[in-house]
Amino acid sequence: MAQKNIVEIKNLSFGYGNFMLHKDISMVFPRGKVTAIMGGSGCGKTTILRLIGGQIKPKAGQVTVDGKIVHKQDRQGIYELRRKMGMLFQHGALFTDLSVFDNVAFPMREHTKLPESMIRDLVLMKLNAVGLRGAHKLMPTELSGGMARRVALARAIALDPDIIMYDEPFAGLDPISMAVICDLIRTLNDALGATSIIVTHDVEEAFSFADYIYFVADGSVAAEGTPKELSKSKLPFVHQFVHGEKDGPVPFHHNAPSYKKDIYEWV
Amino acid sequence: MNPIFKILSNIGNQVTSRIWRLGSATRLFCLTLIYSSESFRRIHLTIREIYFTGVMSLIIIVVSAFFVGMVLGLQGYYTLQKYGSSESIGVLVALALLRELGPVVTALLFAGRAGTAITAEIGLMKATEQLSAMEMMAISPIARIISPRFWAGVISMPILASIFSMVGVMGGYLVAVPIIGVDHGAFWSQMNVNVDFRIDVINGLIKSFVFGVACTIIALYEGYDAPPTAEGVSRATTRTVVTSSLTVLGLDFILTSFMMSN
Ligand SMILES: Nc1ncnc2c1ncn2[C@@H]1O[C@H](COP(=O)(O)OP(=O)(O)O)[C@@H](O)[C@H]1O
Ligand SMILES: [Mg+2]
């Protein structure tokens, strides 16, 4: 039986070395929905995606994908789970030695035995979906940032994944490209019947199309809810983040001793 | 802190990190071998890499070999002529190239030309998340990226070393026969009699095969292990040259002493 939540994170703790990045995080990602994970830079958002993809193992707790505990799978099992996922990396991560066409064809050629003529049709279809059918001969270095990300998106959906993960899909894009990507995420989610997990710190975009939002701060979920609930939230952290205030629960200053002490000590 | 304690802990740190790196390089080596069947199943990947590592190194190999051969001819003639045996020049050039200079100089040039390229390419692939992306597509980067490059290097090296020796002999011939005036027949016949196929040619090939394995795996490991930053990749590239060169020279001594003892 298919679970209601395709991805579940339960009491997850993870850290590099002795430093704990996540402390007891729980999240659920319901099938067919667009869920956003928000938080400041360096709070471990990308790491959460890598935990879902099984590239790293949690220190405590677990991540389940489609009812299977990710870190309990062997290599084969993890690879099978990953074939249900598509991931859009922060900088696209296109293979620089392959053309746009070959980049999108790559997962199909590796994982299927489809004849080349069918691969050609499928690749052009995927590229058409992101509006770049005309660019299939270009090399990744010839693309603008927004185009590269759209090609990477076409590659991520090449095998029609059940789960699409986006790592900061809007970072460093101009407003037009941003609107295009925004639109694509929603369309792809609904057209493919996929589940989308979006990591971002763009408040406006996330609030405009996400079904549910998790705020991560200090290694735990600071707030969660639908965009409507969150925009009315009185929680000081959410308020600071949503309104982009520079000082608040997240301090402007990095941890430091008193200014006076620093100045006198250095003389 | 006590300075002596500091020095000791520094040394200890260095030693453990070296051993650690040696261990993870060995692990990568084993994984590469395990995934080898994949890179032979899709042979076009390996052939493509042979083109990039082997064929693209040809020019530097041929030019260097020619000069090394000519210098050997000059130096050899200068010394041999004192003992009145200048027609042995062919033997000297051939043996020096086949036994030592061919495999060793080729390996050093290979480390500088192809090894650095491999390290930089893989380091950049890692820095730009291409390796991660491949893993997330359920494709092993070791099967798809590392293993074809490994076999390309291992196949290219003995061929390059053979070409080096061949061109070097021609360089030596050019200096000895037309320029200095050693007898053409004596040059070749002496070489023909005194070069043993099994001892000289095969041993030289064994050496360059071992150097091929060492240089390629070092270049691959340094790239695969590089910190994913511009600085990390540039340091890894430097380390490839230094580590490969020292390894080749050290291995050469060990291999030569084994081969001589037989
Ligand atoms: N391989 C790693 N080793 C050690 N620390 C890491 C590693 N990867 C990431 N980090 C650290 O983990 C923190 C969170 O990283 P990340 O998940 O990329 O943050 P975000 O995506 O939220 O900006 C960062 O402070 C980063 O320095
Ligand atoms: Mg990130």
mmCIF file of N, CA, C and O in Angstrom, chain B residues 67-109:
data_model
loop_
_atom_site.group_PDB
_atom_site.id
_atom_site.type_symbol
_atom_site.label_atom_id
_atom_site.label_comp_id
_atom_site.label_asym_id
_atom_site.label_seq_id
_atom_site.Cartn_x
_atom_site.Cartn_y
_atom_site.Cartn_z
ATOM 1 N N PHE B 67 65.150 14.315 -28.023
ATOM 2 C CA PHE B 67 66.264 15.049 -27.411
ATOM 3 C C PHE B 67 67.060 14.162 -26.456
ATOM 4 O O PHE B 67 68.294 14.192 -26.442
ATOM 5 N N VAL B 68 66.337 13.369 -25.654
ATOM 6 C CA VAL B 68 67.035 12.475 -24.720
ATOM 7 C C VAL B 68 67.931 11.518 -25.500
ATOM 8 O O VAL B 68 69.101 11.303 -25.151
ATOM 9 N N GLY B 69 67.419 10.981 -26.606
ATOM 10 C CA GLY B 69 68.207 10.070 -27.425
ATOM 11 C C GLY B 69 69.450 10.745 -27.985
ATOM 12 O O GLY B 69 70.550 10.180 -27.978
ATOM 13 N N MET B 70 69.281 11.985 -28.465
ATOM 14 C CA MET B 70 70.425 12.691 -29.041
ATOM 15 C C MET B 70 71.488 12.972 -27.986
ATOM 16 O O MET B 70 72.694 12.804 -28.224
ATOM 17 N N VAL B 71 71.047 13.378 -26.806
ATOM 18 C CA VAL B 71 72.008 13.643 -25.740
ATOM 19 C C VAL B 71 72.735 12.363 -25.350
ATOM 20 O O VAL B 71 73.954 12.347 -25.158
ATOM 21 N N LEU B 72 71.972 11.255 -25.271
ATOM 22 C CA LEU B 72 72.603 9.967 -24.958
ATOM 23 C C LEU B 72 73.668 9.642 -25.994
ATOM 24 O O LEU B 72 74.766 9.166 -25.661
ATOM 25 N N GLY B 73 73.351 9.898 -27.263
ATOM 26 C CA GLY B 73 74.297 9.631 -28.330
ATOM 27 C C GLY B 73 75.587 10.429 -28.143
ATOM 28 O O GLY B 73 76.698 9.878 -28.210
ATOM 29 N N LEU B 74 75.423 11.702 -27.863
ATOM 30 C CA LEU B 74 76.595 12.565 -27.681
ATOM 31 C C LEU B 74 77.436 12.131 -26.494
ATOM 32 O O LEU B 74 78.641 11.884 -26.591
ATOM 33 N N GLN B 75 76.755 12.019 -25.336
ATOM 34 C CA GLN B 75 77.474 11.672 -24.108
ATOM 35 C C GLN B 75 78.108 10.295 -24.221
ATOM 36 O O GLN B 75 79.252 10.081 -23.816
ATOM 37 N N GLY B 76 77.351 9.355 -24.774
ATOM 38 C CA GLY B 76 77.853 7.991 -24.916
ATOM 39 C C GLY B 76 79.082 7.955 -25.807
ATOM 40 O O GLY B 76 80.102 7.353 -25.458
ATOM 41 N N TYR B 77 78.990 8.626 -26.930
ATOM 42 C CA TYR B 77 80.115 8.626 -27.860
ATOM 43 C C TYR B 77 81.365 9.204 -27.188
ATOM 44 O O TYR B 77 82.454 8.650 -27.264
ATOM 45 N N TYR B 78 81.177 10.319 -26.480
ATOM 46 C CA TYR B 78 82.280 11.011 -25.829
ATOM 47 C C TYR B 78 83.042 10.084 -24.880
ATOM 48 O O TYR B 78 84.272 10.069 -24.841
ATOM 49 N N THR B 79 82.288 9.282 -24.113
ATOM 50 C CA THR B 79 82.930 8.382 -23.152
ATOM 51 C C THR B 79 83.479 7.119 -23.833
ATOM 52 O O THR B 79 84.614 6.717 -23.578
ATOM 53 N N LEU B 80 82.642 6.527 -24.687
ATOM 54 C CA LEU B 80 83.051 5.252 -25.312
ATOM 55 C C LEU B 80 84.294 5.410 -26.186
ATOM 56 O O LEU B 80 85.144 4.530 -26.247
ATOM 57 N N GLN B 81 84.396 6.547 -26.818
ATOM 58 C CA GLN B 81 85.489 6.774 -27.746
ATOM 59 C C GLN B 81 86.826 6.743 -27.029
ATOM 60 O O GLN B 81 87.841 6.329 -27.574
ATOM 61 N N LYS B 82 86.836 7.095 -25.723
ATOM 62 C CA LYS B 82 88.057 7.035 -24.928
ATOM 63 C C LYS B 82 88.572 5.610 -24.809
ATOM 64 O O LYS B 82 89.741 5.352 -24.623
ATOM 65 N N TYR B 83 87.619 4.641 -24.828
ATOM 66 C CA TYR B 83 88.007 3.234 -24.710
ATOM 67 C C TYR B 83 88.035 2.545 -26.067
ATOM 68 O O TYR B 83 88.089 1.326 -26.145
ATOM 69 N N GLY B 84 87.918 3.332 -27.086
ATOM 70 C CA GLY B 84 87.991 2.807 -28.447
ATOM 71 C C GLY B 84 86.848 1.900 -28.831
ATOM 72 O O GLY B 84 87.000 0.995 -29.641
ATOM 73 N N SER B 85 85.680 2.088 -28.186
ATOM 74 C CA SER B 85 84.575 1.194 -28.554
ATOM 75 C C SER B 85 83.352 2.015 -28.944
ATOM 76 O O SER B 85 82.249 1.755 -28.484
ATOM 77 N N SER B 86 83.590 3.033 -29.783
ATOM 78 C CA SER B 86 82.488 3.938 -30.080
ATOM 79 C C SER B 86 81.384 3.268 -30.889
ATOM 80 O O SER B 86 80.258 3.749 -30.926
ATOM 81 N N GLU B 87 81.678 2.088 -31.515
ATOM 82 C CA GLU B 87 80.572 1.459 -32.263
ATOM 83 C C GLU B 87 79.558 0.779 -31.316
ATOM 84 O O GLU B 87 78.481 0.395 -31.739
ATOM 85 N N SER B 88 79.894 0.686 -29.993
ATOM 86 C CA SER B 88 78.911 0.148 -29.029
ATOM 87 C C SER B 88 77.849 1.182 -28.662
ATOM 88 O O SER B 88 76.986 0.917 -27.827
ATOM 89 N N ILE B 89 77.945 2.347 -29.277
ATOM 90 C CA ILE B 89 77.023 3.426 -28.916
ATOM 91 C C ILE B 89 75.556 3.007 -29.037
ATOM 92 O O ILE B 89 74.713 3.364 -28.210
ATOM 93 N N GLY B 90 75.273 2.193 -30.063
ATOM 94 C CA GLY B 90 73.889 1.743 -30.259
ATOM 95 C C GLY B 90 73.375 0.952 -29.068
ATOM 96 O O GLY B 90 72.244 1.137 -28.615
ATOM 97 N N VAL B 91 74.248 0.061 -28.544
ATOM 98 C CA VAL B 91 73.847 -0.746 -27.385
ATOM 99 C C VAL B 91 73.566 0.154 -26.194
ATOM 100 O O VAL B 91 72.544 0.021 -25.512
ATOM 101 N N LEU B 92 74.481 1.084 -25.982
ATOM 102 C CA LEU B 92 74.337 1.953 -24.817
ATOM 103 C C LEU B 92 73.022 2.733 -24.867
ATOM 104 O O LEU B 92 72.252 2.748 -23.905
ATOM 105 N N VAL B 93 72.777 3.335 -26.016
ATOM 106 C CA VAL B 93 71.536 4.123 -26.150
ATOM 107 C C VAL B 93 70.321 3.231 -25.943
ATOM 108 O O VAL B 93 69.411 3.556 -25.164
ATOM 109 N N ALA B 94 70.301 2.087 -26.589
ATOM 110 C CA ALA B 94 69.126 1.217 -26.516
ATOM 111 C C ALA B 94 68.892 0.714 -25.100
ATOM 112 O O ALA B 94 67.772 0.744 -24.590
ATOM 113 N N LEU B 95 69.972 0.255 -24.437
ATOM 114 C CA LEU B 95 69.790 -0.285 -23.085
ATOM 115 C C LEU B 95 69.353 0.801 -22.108
ATOM 116 O O LEU B 95 68.457 0.592 -21.297
ATOM 117 N N ALA B 96 69.990 1.963 -22.205
ATOM 118 C CA ALA B 96 69.622 3.049 -21.282
ATOM 119 C C ALA B 96 68.150 3.400 -21.449
ATOM 120 O O ALA B 96 67.424 3.586 -20.469
ATOM 121 N N LEU B 97 67.697 3.435 -22.697
ATOM 122 C CA LEU B 97 66.301 3.807 -22.936
ATOM 123 C C LEU B 97 65.343 2.694 -22.516
ATOM 124 O O LEU B 97 64.378 2.936 -21.787
ATOM 125 N N LEU B 98 65.612 1.479 -22.962
ATOM 126 C CA LEU B 98 64.665 0.396 -22.695
ATOM 127 C C LEU B 98 64.549 0.094 -21.212
ATOM 128 O O LEU B 98 63.469 -0.130 -20.692
ATOM 129 N N ARG B 99 65.703 0.084 -20.531
ATOM 130 C CA ARG B 99 65.676 -0.329 -19.126
ATOM 131 C C ARG B 99 65.224 0.783 -18.194
ATOM 132 O O ARG B 99 64.481 0.538 -17.251
ATOM 133 N N GLU B 100 65.731 1.988 -18.403
ATOM 134 C CA GLU B 100 65.469 3.040 -17.420
ATOM 135 C C GLU B 100 64.750 4.264 -17.971
ATOM 136 O O GLU B 100 63.657 4.596 -17.548
ATOM 137 N N LEU B 101 65.412 4.933 -18.915
ATOM 138 C CA LEU B 101 64.912 6.253 -19.289
ATOM 139 C C LEU B 101 63.535 6.186 -19.928
ATOM 140 O O LEU B 101 62.679 7.024 -19.648
ATOM 141 N N GLY B 102 63.301 5.196 -20.750
ATOM 142 C CA GLY B 102 61.988 5.072 -21.388
ATOM 143 C C GLY B 102 60.865 5.049 -20.362
ATOM 144 O O GLY B 102 60.055 5.974 -20.294
ATOM 145 N N PRO B 103 60.826 4.001 -19.513
ATOM 146 C CA PRO B 103 59.741 3.939 -18.531
ATOM 147 C C PRO B 103 59.726 5.127 -17.561
ATOM 148 O O PRO B 103 58.660 5.686 -17.303
ATOM 149 N N VAL B 104 60.909 5.509 -17.038
ATOM 150 C CA VAL B 104 60.911 6.518 -15.975
ATOM 151 C C VAL B 104 60.565 7.906 -16.516
ATOM 152 O O VAL B 104 59.674 8.577 -15.990
ATOM 153 N N VAL B 105 61.250 8.337 -17.583
ATOM 154 C CA VAL B 105 60.967 9.686 -18.082
ATOM 155 C C VAL B 105 59.542 9.771 -18.613
ATOM 156 O O VAL B 105 58.847 10.759 -18.404
ATOM 157 N N THR B 106 59.073 8.707 -19.269
ATOM 158 C CA THR B 106 57.678 8.712 -19.734
ATOM 159 C C THR B 106 56.728 8.887 -18.558
ATOM 160 O O THR B 106 55.780 9.679 -18.629
ATOM 161 N N ALA B 107 56.983 8.155 -17.474
ATOM 162 C CA ALA B 107 56.097 8.254 -16.316
ATOM 163 C C ALA B 107 56.123 9.662 -15.737
ATOM 164 O O ALA B 107 55.079 10.215 -15.368
ATOM 165 N N LEU B 108 57.313 10.273 -15.675
ATOM 166 C CA LEU B 108 57.398 11.629 -15.119
ATOM 167 C C LEU B 108 56.652 12.621 -16.017
ATOM 168 O O LEU B 108 55.924 13.481 -15.532
ATOM 169 N N LEU B 109 56.849 12.474 -17.331
ATOM 170 C CA LEU B 109 56.140 13.368 -18.248
ATOM 171 C C LEU B 109 54.634 13.127 -18.194
ATOM 172 O O LEU B 109 53.837 14.062 -18.229
#
